[in-house]
CSV table of N, CA and C in Angstrom, one decimal:
chain,number,residue,atom,x,y,z
A,1,MET,N,-23.6,-7.7,-8.4
A,1,MET,CA,-22.4,-8.3,-7.8
A,1,MET,C,-21.7,-9.2,-8.8
A,2,GLY,N,-20.4,-8.9,-9.1
A,2,GLY,CA,-19.7,-9.6,-10.1
A,2,GLY,C,-18.8,-10.6,-9.4
A,3,TYR,N,-18.3,-11.6,-10.3
A,3,TYR,CA,-17.3,-12.5,-9.8
A,3,TYR,C,-16.5,-12.9,-11.0
A,4,PHE,N,-15.4,-13.5,-10.8
A,4,PHE,CA,-14.5,-14.0,-11.9
A,4,PHE,C,-13.9,-15.3,-11.4
A,5,MET,N,-13.5,-16.1,-12.4
A,5,MET,CA,-12.9,-17.4,-12.2
A,5,MET,C,-11.5,-17.4,-12.8
A,6,ILE,N,-10.6,-18.0,-12.1
A,6,ILE,CA,-9.2,-18.1,-12.5
A,6,ILE,C,-9.0,-19.6,-12.6
A,7,ALA,N,-8.3,-20.0,-13.7
A,7,ALA,CA,-7.9,-21.4,-13.9
A,7,ALA,C,-7.2,-22.0,-12.7
A,8,HIS,N,-7.5,-23.2,-12.4
A,8,HIS,CA,-6.9,-23.9,-11.2
A,8,HIS,C,-5.4,-23.8,-11.2
A,9,ASN,N,-4.7,-23.9,-12.4
A,9,ASN,CA,-3.3,-23.9,-12.4
A,9,ASN,C,-2.7,-22.5,-12.0
A,10,VAL,N,-3.4,-21.4,-12.3
A,10,VAL,CA,-3.0,-20.1,-11.9
A,10,VAL,C,-3.1,-19.9,-10.4
A,11,ILE,N,-4.2,-20.4,-9.8
A,11,ILE,CA,-4.5,-20.4,-8.4
A,11,ILE,C,-3.4,-21.2,-7.7
A,12,ASP,N,-3.1,-22.4,-8.2
A,12,ASP,CA,-2.1,-23.2,-7.6
A,12,ASP,C,-0.7,-22.5,-7.6
A,13,GLN,N,-0.4,-21.8,-8.7
A,13,GLN,CA,0.9,-21.1,-8.7
A,13,GLN,C,0.9,-20.0,-7.7
A,14,LEU,N,-0.1,-19.2,-7.6
A,14,LEU,CA,-0.2,-18.1,-6.7
A,14,LEU,C,-0.1,-18.6,-5.2
A,15,PHE,N,-0.9,-19.7,-4.9
A,15,PHE,CA,-0.8,-20.2,-3.6
A,15,PHE,C,0.5,-20.8,-3.2
A,16,SER,N,1.2,-21.4,-4.2
A,16,SER,CA,2.5,-21.9,-3.9
A,16,SER,C,3.5,-20.8,-3.6
A,17,MET,N,3.3,-19.6,-4.2
A,17,MET,CA,4.2,-18.5,-3.9
A,17,MET,C,3.8,-17.9,-2.5
A,18,CYS,N,2.6,-17.9,-2.1
A,18,CYS,CA,2.1,-17.3,-0.9
A,18,CYS,C,2.3,-18.2,0.3
A,19,PHE,N,2.1,-19.4,0.2
A,19,PHE,CA,2.1,-20.3,1.4
A,19,PHE,C,3.0,-21.5,1.2
A,20,SER,N,4.1,-21.5,1.9
A,20,SER,CA,5.1,-22.5,1.8
A,20,SER,C,4.4,-23.9,2.2
A,21,GLY,N,4.8,-24.9,1.4
A,21,GLY,CA,4.2,-26.2,1.7
A,21,GLY,C,2.8,-26.4,1.1
A,22,TYR,N,2.3,-25.4,0.3
A,22,TYR,CA,1.0,-25.6,-0.3
A,22,TYR,C,1.0,-26.7,-1.3
A,23,THR,N,0.0,-27.6,-1.2
A,23,THR,CA,-0.2,-28.6,-2.2
A,23,THR,C,-1.6,-28.5,-2.7
A,24,PRO,N,-1.8,-28.4,-4.0
A,24,PRO,CA,-3.2,-28.3,-4.5
A,24,PRO,C,-4.0,-29.6,-4.2
A,25,VAL,N,-5.2,-29.4,-3.7
A,25,VAL,CA,-6.1,-30.5,-3.4
A,25,VAL,C,-7.4,-30.2,-4.1
A,26,ARG,N,-7.9,-31.2,-4.8
A,26,ARG,CA,-9.2,-31.1,-5.4
A,26,ARG,C,-10.2,-31.9,-4.5
A,27,ILE,N,-11.3,-31.2,-4.1
A,27,ILE,CA,-12.2,-31.8,-3.1
A,27,ILE,C,-13.5,-32.1,-3.8
A,28,ASN,N,-14.0,-33.3,-3.5
A,28,ASN,CA,-15.3,-33.7,-4.0
A,28,ASN,C,-16.3,-33.1,-3.0
A,29,ALA,N,-17.2,-32.3,-3.5
A,29,ALA,CA,-18.2,-31.6,-2.7
A,29,ALA,C,-19.0,-32.6,-1.8
A,30,ASP,N,-19.2,-33.8,-2.2
A,30,ASP,CA,-19.9,-34.7,-1.4
A,30,ASP,C,-19.1,-35.2,-0.1
A,31,SER,N,-17.8,-35.0,-0.2
A,31,SER,CA,-17.0,-35.5,1.0
A,31,SER,C,-16.8,-34.4,2.0
A,32,ILE,N,-17.3,-33.2,1.8
A,32,ILE,CA,-17.1,-32.1,2.8
A,32,ILE,C,-17.9,-32.4,4.1
A,33,ARG,N,-17.2,-32.2,5.2
A,33,ARG,CA,-17.9,-32.5,6.5
A,33,ARG,C,-19.0,-31.4,6.8
A,34,HIS,N,-18.7,-30.2,6.4
A,34,HIS,CA,-19.7,-29.1,6.6
A,34,HIS,C,-19.5,-28.1,5.5
A,35,ARG,N,-20.4,-27.4,5.2
A,35,ARG,CA,-20.4,-26.4,4.1
A,35,ARG,C,-20.1,-25.0,4.7
A,36,MET,N,-19.4,-24.2,4.0
A,36,MET,CA,-19.1,-22.9,4.3
A,36,MET,C,-19.5,-22.0,3.2
A,37,LYS,N,-20.3,-21.0,3.5
A,37,LYS,CA,-20.8,-20.0,2.4
A,37,LYS,C,-19.8,-18.9,2.3
A,38,ILE,N,-19.1,-18.8,1.2
A,38,ILE,CA,-18.1,-17.8,1.0
A,38,ILE,C,-18.5,-16.9,-0.2
A,39,ALA,N,-18.4,-15.6,-0.1
A,39,ALA,CA,-18.8,-14.7,-1.2
A,39,ALA,C,-17.7,-13.7,-1.4
A,40,THR,N,-17.6,-13.1,-2.6
A,40,THR,CA,-16.7,-12.0,-2.9
A,40,THR,C,-17.3,-10.9,-3.5
A,41,TRP,N,-16.8,-9.7,-3.3
A,41,TRP,CA,-17.5,-8.5,-3.8
A,41,TRP,C,-16.5,-7.4,-4.0
A,42,ASN,N,-16.3,-6.9,-5.2
A,42,ASN,CA,-15.5,-5.7,-5.4
A,42,ASN,C,-16.4,-4.5,-5.1
A,43,VAL,N,-16.2,-3.9,-4.0
A,43,VAL,CA,-17.1,-2.8,-3.5
A,43,VAL,C,-16.8,-1.4,-4.1
A,44,ASN,N,-15.6,-1.3,-4.7
A,44,ASN,CA,-15.2,0.0,-5.3
A,44,ASN,C,-15.5,1.2,-4.3
A,45,SER,N,-15.0,1.1,-3.1
A,45,SER,CA,-15.1,2.0,-2.0
A,45,SER,C,-16.1,1.5,-1.0
A,46,LEU,N,-15.6,1.0,0.1
A,46,LEU,CA,-16.5,0.5,1.2
A,46,LEU,C,-17.2,1.7,1.9
A,47,LYS,N,-16.5,2.8,1.9
A,47,LYS,CA,-17.2,4.0,2.5
A,47,LYS,C,-18.5,4.3,1.8
A,48,VAL,N,-18.5,4.2,0.5
A,48,VAL,CA,-19.7,4.5,-0.3
A,48,VAL,C,-20.7,3.3,-0.2
A,49,ARG,N,-20.2,2.1,-0.2
A,49,ARG,CA,-21.0,0.9,-0.3
A,49,ARG,C,-21.4,0.3,1.0
A,50,LEU,N,-20.9,0.8,2.1
A,50,LEU,CA,-21.2,0.2,3.4
A,50,LEU,C,-22.7,-0.2,3.7
A,51,PRO,N,-23.6,0.7,3.4
A,51,PRO,CA,-25.0,0.4,3.7
A,51,PRO,C,-25.5,-0.8,2.8
A,52,GLN,N,-25.0,-0.9,1.6
A,52,GLN,CA,-25.4,-2.1,0.7
A,52,GLN,C,-24.7,-3.4,1.3
A,53,VAL,N,-23.5,-3.2,1.7
A,53,VAL,CA,-22.8,-4.4,2.2
A,53,VAL,C,-23.5,-4.9,3.5
A,54,LEU,N,-23.9,-4.0,4.4
A,54,LEU,CA,-24.6,-4.4,5.6
A,54,LEU,C,-25.9,-5.1,5.3
A,55,ASP,N,-26.6,-4.5,4.4
A,55,ASP,CA,-27.9,-5.1,3.9
A,55,ASP,C,-27.7,-6.5,3.3
A,56,TRP,N,-26.7,-6.6,2.5
A,56,TRP,CA,-26.4,-7.9,1.9
A,56,TRP,C,-26.0,-8.9,2.9
A,57,LEU,N,-25.2,-8.5,3.9
A,57,LEU,CA,-24.8,-9.5,4.9
A,57,LEU,C,-26.0,-10.0,5.7
A,58,ALA,N,-26.9,-9.1,6.0
A,58,ALA,CA,-28.1,-9.4,6.7
A,58,ALA,C,-29.0,-10.4,5.9
A,59,SER,N,-29.1,-10.2,4.6
A,59,SER,CA,-30.0,-11.0,3.8
A,59,SER,C,-29.4,-12.3,3.5
A,60,ASN,N,-28.1,-12.4,3.3
A,60,ASN,CA,-27.4,-13.6,2.7
A,60,ASN,C,-26.6,-14.4,3.8
A,61,GLN,N,-26.2,-13.8,4.9
A,61,GLN,CA,-25.5,-14.5,6.0
A,61,GLN,C,-24.4,-15.4,5.5
A,62,PRO,N,-23.4,-14.9,4.7
A,62,PRO,CA,-22.3,-15.7,4.4
A,62,PRO,C,-21.4,-16.0,5.6
A,63,ASP,N,-20.6,-17.0,5.6
A,63,ASP,CA,-19.7,-17.3,6.7
A,63,ASP,C,-18.5,-16.4,6.5
A,64,VAL,N,-18.1,-16.1,5.3
A,64,VAL,CA,-16.9,-15.2,5.0
A,64,VAL,C,-17.3,-14.4,3.7
A,65,LEU,N,-17.1,-13.1,3.8
A,65,LEU,CA,-17.2,-12.2,2.7
A,65,LEU,C,-15.9,-11.6,2.4
A,66,CYS,N,-15.4,-11.8,1.2
A,66,CYS,CA,-14.1,-11.2,0.8
A,66,CYS,C,-14.4,-9.9,0.0
A,67,LEU,N,-13.8,-8.8,0.5
A,67,LEU,CA,-14.1,-7.5,-0.2
A,67,LEU,C,-12.8,-7.0,-0.9
A,68,GLN,N,-12.9,-6.5,-2.1
A,68,GLN,CA,-11.8,-5.9,-2.8
A,68,GLN,C,-12.1,-4.5,-3.1
A,69,GLU,N,-11.0,-3.7,-3.3
A,69,GLU,CA,-11.0,-2.3,-3.6
A,69,GLU,C,-11.8,-1.5,-2.5
A,70,THR,N,-11.5,-1.8,-1.2
A,70,THR,CA,-12.2,-1.1,-0.2
A,70,THR,C,-11.8,0.4,-0.1
A,71,LYS,N,-10.6,0.8,-0.6
A,71,LYS,CA,-10.2,2.2,-0.7
A,71,LYS,C,-10.2,2.9,0.6
A,72,LEU,N,-9.9,2.2,1.7
A,72,LEU,CA,-9.9,2.8,3.0
A,72,LEU,C,-8.6,2.6,3.7
A,73,GLN,N,-8.0,3.6,4.4
A,73,GLN,CA,-6.9,3.3,5.2
A,73,GLN,C,-7.4,2.5,6.5
A,74,ASP,N,-6.5,1.7,7.0
A,74,ASP,CA,-6.9,0.9,8.1
A,74,ASP,C,-7.6,1.6,9.3
A,75,GLU,N,-7.1,2.8,9.6
A,75,GLU,CA,-7.7,3.5,10.8
A,75,GLU,C,-9.1,4.0,10.5
A,76,ASN,N,-9.5,3.9,9.2
A,76,ASN,CA,-10.9,4.4,8.9
A,76,ASN,C,-11.8,3.2,8.6
A,77,PHE,N,-11.4,2.0,8.8
A,77,PHE,CA,-12.2,0.8,8.5
A,77,PHE,C,-13.4,0.7,9.5
A,78,PRO,N,-14.6,0.5,9.0
A,78,PRO,CA,-15.8,0.5,9.8
A,78,PRO,C,-16.0,-0.7,10.7
A,79,ILE,N,-15.0,-1.0,11.6
A,79,ILE,CA,-15.0,-2.2,12.4
A,79,ILE,C,-16.3,-2.3,13.2
A,80,ASN,N,-16.7,-1.2,13.8
A,80,ASN,CA,-17.9,-1.2,14.7
A,80,ASN,C,-19.2,-1.5,14.0
A,81,ASP,N,-19.4,-0.9,12.8
A,81,ASP,CA,-20.6,-1.2,12.0
A,81,ASP,C,-20.7,-2.6,11.6
A,82,ILE,N,-19.5,-3.2,11.2
A,82,ILE,CA,-19.5,-4.6,10.8
A,82,ILE,C,-19.7,-5.5,11.9
A,83,ALA,N,-19.1,-5.2,13.1
A,83,ALA,CA,-19.3,-6.0,14.3
A,83,ALA,C,-20.7,-6.0,14.7
A,84,ALA,N,-21.4,-4.9,14.6
A,84,ALA,CA,-22.8,-4.8,14.9
A,84,ALA,C,-23.7,-5.7,14.1
A,85,ALA,N,-23.2,-6.0,12.9
A,85,ALA,CA,-23.9,-6.9,12.0
A,85,ALA,C,-23.5,-8.4,12.3
A,86,GLY,N,-22.6,-8.6,13.3
A,86,GLY,CA,-22.3,-10.0,13.7
A,86,GLY,C,-21.0,-10.5,13.0
A,87,TYR,N,-20.2,-9.7,12.4
A,87,TYR,CA,-19.0,-10.1,11.7
A,87,TYR,C,-17.7,-9.6,12.3
A,88,GLN,N,-16.7,-10.4,12.2
A,88,GLN,CA,-15.4,-10.0,12.6
A,88,GLN,C,-14.7,-9.5,11.3
A,89,THR,N,-13.6,-8.7,11.5
A,89,THR,CA,-13.0,-8.1,10.4
A,89,THR,C,-11.4,-8.3,10.4
A,90,ILE,N,-10.9,-8.6,9.2
A,90,ILE,CA,-9.5,-8.5,9.0
A,90,ILE,C,-9.3,-7.7,7.7
A,91,PHE,N,-8.4,-6.7,7.7
A,91,PHE,CA,-8.4,-5.8,6.6
A,91,PHE,C,-6.9,-5.3,6.4
A,92,SER,N,-6.7,-4.9,5.2
A,92,SER,CA,-5.4,-4.3,4.8
A,92,SER,C,-5.8,-3.3,3.7
A,93,GLY,N,-5.6,-2.0,4.1
A,93,GLY,CA,-6.1,-1.0,3.2
A,93,GLY,C,-5.1,0.1,2.9
A,94,GLN,N,-5.5,0.9,2.0
A,94,GLN,CA,-4.8,2.1,1.7
A,94,GLN,C,-5.8,3.1,1.0
A,95,LYS,N,-5.4,4.4,1.1
A,95,LYS,CA,-6.3,5.4,0.7
A,95,LYS,C,-6.4,5.4,-0.9
A,96,THR,N,-7.5,5.7,-1.4
A,96,THR,CA,-7.8,5.9,-2.8
A,96,THR,C,-7.8,4.7,-3.7
A,97,TYR,N,-6.8,3.8,-3.5
A,97,TYR,CA,-6.7,2.6,-4.3
A,97,TYR,C,-6.6,1.3,-3.5
A,98,ASN,N,-6.9,0.2,-4.2
A,98,ASN,CA,-6.7,-1.1,-3.6
A,98,ASN,C,-7.5,-1.3,-2.3
A,99,GLY,N,-7.0,-2.2,-1.4
A,99,GLY,CA,-7.6,-2.5,-0.2
A,99,GLY,C,-8.4,-3.8,-0.2
A,100,VAL,N,-8.2,-4.7,0.7
A,100,VAL,CA,-8.9,-5.9,0.8
A,100,VAL,C,-9.3,-6.2,2.2
A,101,ALA,N,-10.4,-6.9,2.4
A,101,ALA,CA,-10.9,-7.2,3.7
A,101,ALA,C,-11.6,-8.6,3.7
A,102,LEU,N,-11.6,-9.2,4.9
A,102,LEU,CA,-12.3,-10.5,5.1
A,102,LEU,C,-13.2,-10.2,6.3
A,103,LEU,N,-14.5,-10.4,6.0
A,103,LEU,CA,-15.5,-10.3,7.0
A,103,LEU,C,-16.0,-11.7,7.3
A,104,SER,N,-16.1,-12.1,8.6
A,104,SER,CA,-16.4,-13.5,8.9
A,104,SER,C,-17.2,-13.6,10.2
A,105,LYS,N,-17.9,-14.7,10.2
A,105,LYS,CA,-18.6,-15.1,11.5
A,105,LYS,C,-17.7,-15.7,12.5
A,106,LEU,N,-16.7,-16.4,12.0
A,106,LEU,CA,-15.6,-17.1,12.8
A,106,LEU,C,-14.4,-16.2,12.8
A,107,PRO,N,-13.6,-16.3,13.9
A,107,PRO,CA,-12.3,-15.6,13.9
A,107,PRO,C,-11.4,-16.2,12.9
A,108,GLY,N,-10.6,-15.3,12.2
A,108,GLY,CA,-9.6,-15.8,11.2
A,108,GLY,C,-8.3,-15.9,12.0
A,109,VAL,N,-7.5,-16.9,11.7
A,109,VAL,CA,-6.2,-17.1,12.3
A,109,VAL,C,-5.2,-17.3,11.2
A,110,ASP,N,-3.9,-17.3,11.5
A,110,ASP,CA,-2.8,-17.5,10.6
A,110,ASP,C,-3.0,-16.5,9.4
A,111,ILE,N,-3.0,-15.2,9.8
A,111,ILE,CA,-3.3,-14.1,8.8
A,111,ILE,C,-2.1,-13.8,8.0
A,112,VAL,N,-2.2,-13.7,6.7
A,112,VAL,CA,-1.2,-13.3,5.8
A,112,VAL,C,-1.6,-12.1,5.0
A,113,SER,N,-0.9,-11.0,5.1
A,113,SER,CA,-1.2,-9.8,4.3
A,113,SER,C,-0.1,-9.6,3.3
A,114,GLY,N,-0.5,-9.5,2.0
A,114,GLY,CA,0.5,-9.4,0.9
A,114,GLY,C,1.1,-10.8,0.6
A,115,ILE,N,2.0,-10.8,-0.4
A,115,ILE,CA,2.6,-12.1,-0.8
A,115,ILE,C,4.0,-12.1,-0.1
A,116,PRO,N,4.1,-13.1,0.8
A,116,PRO,CA,5.4,-13.2,1.5
A,116,PRO,C,6.6,-13.3,0.6
A,117,GLY,N,7.6,-12.4,0.9
A,117,GLY,CA,8.8,-12.4,0.1
A,117,GLY,C,8.7,-11.4,-1.1
A,118,LEU,N,7.6,-10.8,-1.3
A,118,LEU,CA,7.5,-9.9,-2.4
A,118,LEU,C,7.3,-8.5,-1.9
A,119,GLU,N,8.2,-7.6,-2.1
A,119,GLU,CA,8.1,-6.2,-1.7
A,119,GLU,C,7.1,-5.5,-2.6
A,120,ASP,N,5.9,-5.2,-2.0
A,120,ASP,CA,4.9,-4.6,-2.8
A,120,ASP,C,4.0,-3.7,-1.8
A,121,GLN,N,3.9,-2.4,-2.1
A,121,GLN,CA,3.2,-1.5,-1.2
A,121,GLN,C,1.7,-1.6,-1.5
A,122,GLN,N,1.3,-2.3,-2.6
A,122,GLN,CA,-0.2,-2.3,-2.9
A,122,GLN,C,-0.9,-3.3,-2.0
A,123,LYS,N,-2.0,-2.9,-1.4
A,123,LYS,CA,-2.8,-3.8,-0.5
A,123,LYS,C,-3.8,-4.5,-1.3
A,124,ARG,N,-3.4,-5.7,-1.8
A,124,ARG,CA,-4.2,-6.5,-2.7
A,124,ARG,C,-4.4,-7.9,-2.4
A,125,VAL,N,-3.7,-8.4,-1.3
A,125,VAL,CA,-3.8,-9.8,-1.0
A,125,VAL,C,-3.9,-10.0,0.5
A,126,LEU,N,-4.9,-10.8,1.0
A,126,LEU,CA,-5.1,-11.0,2.4
A,126,LEU,C,-5.7,-12.4,2.6
A,127,GLY,N,-5.1,-13.1,3.5
A,127,GLY,CA,-5.5,-14.5,3.7
A,127,GLY,C,-5.6,-14.8,5.2
A,128,ALA,N,-6.5,-15.8,5.5
A,128,ALA,CA,-6.7,-16.2,6.9
A,128,ALA,C,-7.3,-17.6,6.8
A,129,VAL,N,-7.1,-18.3,8.0
A,129,VAL,CA,-7.7,-19.7,8.1
A,129,VAL,C,-9.0,-19.6,8.9
A,130,TYR,N,-10.0,-20.2,8.4
A,130,TYR,CA,-11.3,-20.3,9.1
A,130,TYR,C,-11.7,-21.8,9.2
A,131,ASP,N,-11.7,-22.2,10.4
A,131,ASP,CA,-12.1,-23.6,10.7
A,131,ASP,C,-11.4,-24.6,9.8
A,132,ASP,N,-10.0,-24.5,9.7
A,132,ASP,CA,-9.1,-25.3,8.9
A,132,ASP,C,-9.2,-25.1,7.4
A,133,ILE,N,-9.9,-24.0,7.0
A,133,ILE,CA,-9.9,-23.7,5.6
A,133,ILE,C,-9.2,-22.4,5.3
A,134,ARG,N,-8.2,-22.4,4.5
A,134,ARG,CA,-7.5,-21.1,4.2
A,134,ARG,C,-8.3,-20.4,3.1
A,135,GLY,N,-8.7,-19.1,3.5
A,135,GLY,CA,-9.3,-18.2,2.5
A,135,GLY,C,-8.4,-17.2,2.1
A,136,VAL,N,-8.3,-16.8,0.8
A,136,VAL,CA,-7.4,-15.8,0.3
A,136,VAL,C,-8.3,-14.8,-0.5
A,137,CYS,N,-8.2,-13.5,-0.1
A,137,CYS,CA,-8.9,-12.5,-0.8
A,137,CYS,C,-7.9,-11.8,-1.7
A,138,ILE,N,-8.1,-11.7,-3.0
A,138,ILE,CA,-7.1,-11.1,-3.9
A,138,ILE,C,-7.8,-10.1,-4.8
A,139,TYR,N,-7.3,-8.9,-4.8
A,139,TYR,CA,-7.8,-7.9,-5.8
A,139,TYR,C,-6.8,-7.9,-7.0
A,140,VAL,N,-7.4,-8.2,-8.1
A,140,VAL,CA,-6.6,-8.2,-9.4
A,140,VAL,C,-7.2,-7.2,-10.3
A,141,PRO,N,-6.5,-6.0,-10.4
A,141,PRO,CA,-7.0,-4.9,-11.3
A,141,PRO,C,-7.0,-5.4,-12.7
A,142,ASN,N,-7.9,-4.9,-13.5
A,142,ASN,CA,-8.1,-5.2,-14.9
A,142,ASN,C,-7.1,-4.2,-15.6
A,143,GLY,N,-6.1,-4.8,-16.3
A,143,GLY,CA,-5.2,-3.9,-17.1
A,143,GLY,C,-3.9,-3.7,-16.6
């Protein structure tokens, strides 16, 4: 499972574009009321990786799992399999390329798909609020 880090100023710029009124906040981990376990995984085809994703969810029990490169059209998303694992789904997909999803124990609200104001057919950005925390799943291709 890979992960990448983006400099805070790049994230702040992206969030400012996506969410009006966004103000960057740096949080001291000691001041958090409760902790939320969030993970991200570029699955490179959820159809192929679904058994591994379900096993990983059972073993690790994240509160939110962000998936990138699901490569599934919305009508083919495995909602029932993921619900059987105890997770709710929000997804934005397309065939062959791209696709993002949020799997969560809590329902997501204030859902944003894509970057508001930007005409882009690529399904690479998906955001939702979980217990007053905005999560954003972004697929950034290399190259």
